[in-house]
Every structure is written in structure tokens, then in C-alpha cells.
Amino acid sequence: MGLHLDALEEAIKINLSKNEVHALEAPYKAHDLEGVMADNRDREHNWTQYLTNSAEK
């Protein structure tokens, strides 16, 4: 477990330039929800309530 924490500690020290961030994000293509997440999107009680509740805490 210690090795993972050491790696995490080193990872959070990384500072990327705006150009480096752009280069890493450029290939990302947003897509619509699929599977069970899409099936439950419009339900009154779904995963989105957790986003709202956690943001309020």
C-alpha cells in the first residue's frame, strides 16, 4: 500500500503547462451515456441525486 501512496504523492506534484493539458485532452471525445446509466437518466431517483447531494455537503 505504501508504494501506491508514494506514487500518488509524486503524481500530485506534477505541474502541466496549458499546452500539455491541451495535448492530453485533445483526443477526448465526449459521448452520450450508455447502458444502465442511460436507462436510468430520466428516473426521479437516479445517480444524479448523489451528484447534487455531495455538492451540497
CSV table of N, CA and C in Angstrom, one decimal:
chain,number,residue,atom,x,y,z
A,1,MET,N,0.8,-1.2,0.0
A,1,MET,CA,0.0,0.0,0.0
A,1,MET,C,0.9,1.2,0.0
A,2,GLY,N,2.0,1.2,0.7
A,2,GLY,CA,2.8,2.4,0.8
A,2,GLY,C,3.3,2.9,-0.6
A,3,LEU,N,3.6,1.9,-1.5
A,3,LEU,CA,4.1,2.2,-2.8
A,3,LEU,C,3.1,3.0,-3.6
A,4,HIS,N,1.8,2.7,-3.4
A,4,HIS,CA,0.8,3.4,-4.1
A,4,HIS,C,0.6,4.8,-3.6
A,5,LEU,N,0.8,5.0,-2.3
A,5,LEU,CA,0.7,6.3,-1.7
A,5,LEU,C,1.9,7.2,-2.1
A,6,ASP,N,3.1,6.6,-2.2
A,6,ASP,CA,4.2,7.3,-2.7
A,6,ASP,C,4.0,7.8,-4.1
A,7,ALA,N,3.5,6.9,-5.0
A,7,ALA,CA,3.2,7.3,-6.4
A,7,ALA,C,2.2,8.4,-6.4
A,8,LEU,N,1.2,8.3,-5.6
A,8,LEU,CA,0.2,9.4,-5.6
A,8,LEU,C,0.8,10.7,-5.2
A,9,GLU,N,1.6,10.6,-4.1
A,9,GLU,CA,2.2,11.9,-3.7
A,9,GLU,C,3.1,12.5,-4.8
A,10,GLU,N,3.8,11.7,-5.5
A,10,GLU,CA,4.6,12.2,-6.6
A,10,GLU,C,3.7,12.7,-7.7
A,11,ALA,N,2.6,12.0,-8.0
A,11,ALA,CA,1.8,12.4,-9.1
A,11,ALA,C,1.1,13.8,-8.9
A,12,ILE,N,0.8,14.1,-7.7
A,12,ILE,CA,0.1,15.4,-7.4
A,12,ILE,C,1.1,16.5,-7.5
A,13,LYS,N,2.4,16.3,-7.5
A,13,LYS,CA,3.4,17.3,-7.6
A,13,LYS,C,3.6,17.7,-9.1
A,14,ILE,N,3.0,17.0,-10.0
A,14,ILE,CA,3.2,17.3,-11.5
A,14,ILE,C,2.4,18.6,-11.8
A,15,ASN,N,3.1,19.5,-12.5
A,15,ASN,CA,2.5,20.7,-13.0
A,15,ASN,C,2.6,20.7,-14.5
A,16,LEU,N,1.5,20.7,-15.1
A,16,LEU,CA,1.5,20.7,-16.6
A,16,LEU,C,1.2,22.1,-17.1
A,17,SER,N,1.8,22.4,-18.2
A,17,SER,CA,1.5,23.7,-18.9
A,17,SER,C,0.2,23.6,-19.5
A,18,LYS,N,-0.4,24.7,-19.9
A,18,LYS,CA,-1.7,24.7,-20.6
A,18,LYS,C,-1.6,23.9,-21.9
A,19,ASN,N,-0.4,24.0,-22.6
A,19,ASN,CA,-0.2,23.3,-23.9
A,19,ASN,C,-0.2,21.8,-23.6
A,20,GLU,N,0.4,21.4,-22.5
A,20,GLU,CA,0.5,19.9,-22.2
A,20,GLU,C,-0.9,19.4,-21.8
A,21,VAL,N,-1.7,20.2,-21.1
A,21,VAL,CA,-3.0,19.8,-20.7
A,21,VAL,C,-3.9,19.7,-22.0
A,22,HIS,N,-3.7,20.7,-22.9
A,22,HIS,CA,-4.5,20.6,-24.1
A,22,HIS,C,-4.1,19.4,-25.0
A,23,ALA,N,-2.9,19.1,-25.0
A,23,ALA,CA,-2.4,17.9,-25.8
A,23,ALA,C,-3.0,16.6,-25.2
A,24,LEU,N,-3.1,16.5,-23.9
A,24,LEU,CA,-3.6,15.3,-23.3
A,24,LEU,C,-5.1,15.2,-23.5
A,25,GLU,N,-5.8,16.4,-23.4
A,25,GLU,CA,-7.3,16.4,-23.5
A,25,GLU,C,-7.8,16.4,-25.0
A,26,ALA,N,-7.0,16.8,-25.9
A,26,ALA,CA,-7.4,16.9,-27.3
A,26,ALA,C,-8.1,15.6,-27.9
A,27,PRO,N,-7.5,14.4,-27.6
A,27,PRO,CA,-8.1,13.2,-28.2
A,27,PRO,C,-9.5,12.8,-27.6
A,28,TYR,N,-9.8,13.4,-26.4
A,28,TYR,CA,-11.1,13.1,-25.7
A,28,TYR,C,-12.3,13.5,-26.6
A,29,LYS,N,-13.2,12.5,-26.8
A,29,LYS,CA,-14.5,12.8,-27.4
A,29,LYS,C,-15.6,12.5,-26.5
A,30,ALA,N,-16.3,13.5,-26.1
A,30,ALA,CA,-17.5,13.2,-25.2
A,30,ALA,C,-18.5,12.4,-25.9
A,31,HIS,N,-19.2,11.5,-25.1
A,31,HIS,CA,-20.2,10.7,-25.7
A,31,HIS,C,-21.4,10.7,-24.8
A,32,ASP,N,-22.5,10.3,-25.3
A,32,ASP,CA,-23.7,10.2,-24.5
A,32,ASP,C,-23.6,9.0,-23.6
A,33,LEU,N,-24.4,9.0,-22.6
A,33,LEU,CA,-24.4,7.9,-21.6
A,33,LEU,C,-24.9,6.6,-22.4
A,34,GLU,N,-24.4,5.5,-21.9
A,34,GLU,CA,-24.8,4.2,-22.5
A,34,GLU,C,-25.2,3.2,-21.4
A,35,GLY,N,-25.8,2.2,-21.7
A,35,GLY,CA,-26.2,1.1,-20.8
A,35,GLY,C,-27.1,1.5,-19.7
A,36,VAL,N,-26.8,1.0,-18.5
A,36,VAL,CA,-27.7,1.3,-17.4
A,36,VAL,C,-27.7,2.8,-17.0
A,37,MET,N,-26.6,3.4,-17.2
A,37,MET,CA,-26.6,4.9,-16.9
A,37,MET,C,-27.6,5.6,-17.8
A,38,ALA,N,-27.6,5.3,-19.0
A,38,ALA,CA,-28.6,5.9,-20.0
A,38,ALA,C,-30.0,5.5,-19.6
A,39,ASP,N,-30.2,4.3,-19.3
A,39,ASP,CA,-31.5,3.7,-19.0
A,39,ASP,C,-32.1,4.5,-17.8
A,40,ASN,N,-31.3,4.9,-16.8
A,40,ASN,CA,-31.8,5.5,-15.6
A,40,ASN,C,-31.7,7.0,-15.6
A,41,ARG,N,-31.3,7.6,-16.6
A,41,ARG,CA,-31.1,9.0,-16.7
A,41,ARG,C,-32.4,9.8,-16.3
A,42,ASP,N,-33.5,9.4,-16.8
A,42,ASP,CA,-34.7,10.2,-16.6
A,42,ASP,C,-35.6,9.8,-15.4
A,43,ARG,N,-35.1,8.8,-14.6
A,43,ARG,CA,-35.8,8.4,-13.5
A,43,ARG,C,-35.7,9.4,-12.4
A,44,GLU,N,-36.8,9.5,-11.6
A,44,GLU,CA,-36.8,10.5,-10.5
A,44,GLU,C,-35.6,10.3,-9.5
A,45,HIS,N,-35.4,9.0,-9.1
A,45,HIS,CA,-34.4,8.7,-8.2
A,45,HIS,C,-33.3,7.9,-8.9
A,46,ASN,N,-32.2,8.6,-9.3
A,46,ASN,CA,-31.2,8.0,-10.0
A,46,ASN,C,-29.8,8.5,-9.5
A,47,TRP,N,-28.8,8.2,-10.2
A,47,TRP,CA,-27.4,8.5,-9.8
A,47,TRP,C,-27.2,10.0,-9.7
A,48,THR,N,-28.0,10.8,-10.4
A,48,THR,CA,-27.7,12.3,-10.4
A,48,THR,C,-28.0,12.9,-9.0
A,49,GLN,N,-28.9,12.2,-8.2
A,49,GLN,CA,-29.1,12.8,-6.9
A,49,GLN,C,-27.9,12.7,-6.1
A,50,TYR,N,-27.0,11.8,-6.3
A,50,TYR,CA,-25.8,11.8,-5.5
A,50,TYR,C,-24.8,12.9,-5.8
A,51,LEU,N,-24.8,13.3,-7.1
A,51,LEU,CA,-24.0,14.5,-7.5
A,51,LEU,C,-24.5,15.7,-6.8
A,52,THR,N,-25.8,15.9,-6.8
A,52,THR,CA,-26.4,17.1,-6.1
A,52,THR,C,-26.2,17.1,-4.6
A,53,ASN,N,-26.4,15.9,-4.0
A,53,ASN,CA,-26.3,15.8,-2.6
A,53,ASN,C,-24.8,16.0,-2.1
A,54,SER,N,-23.9,15.4,-2.9
A,54,SER,CA,-22.5,15.5,-2.5
A,54,SER,C,-22.0,16.9,-2.7
A,55,ALA,N,-22.5,17.7,-3.6
A,55,ALA,CA,-22.1,19.0,-3.9
A,55,ALA,C,-22.6,20.0,-2.8
A,56,GLU,N,-23.7,19.6,-2.1
A,56,GLU,CA,-24.3,20.5,-1.1
A,56,GLU,C,-23.6,20.3,0.2
A,57,LYS,N,-22.8,19.2,0.4
A,57,LYS,CA,-22.2,18.9,1.7
A,57,LYS,C,-20.9,19.6,1.9
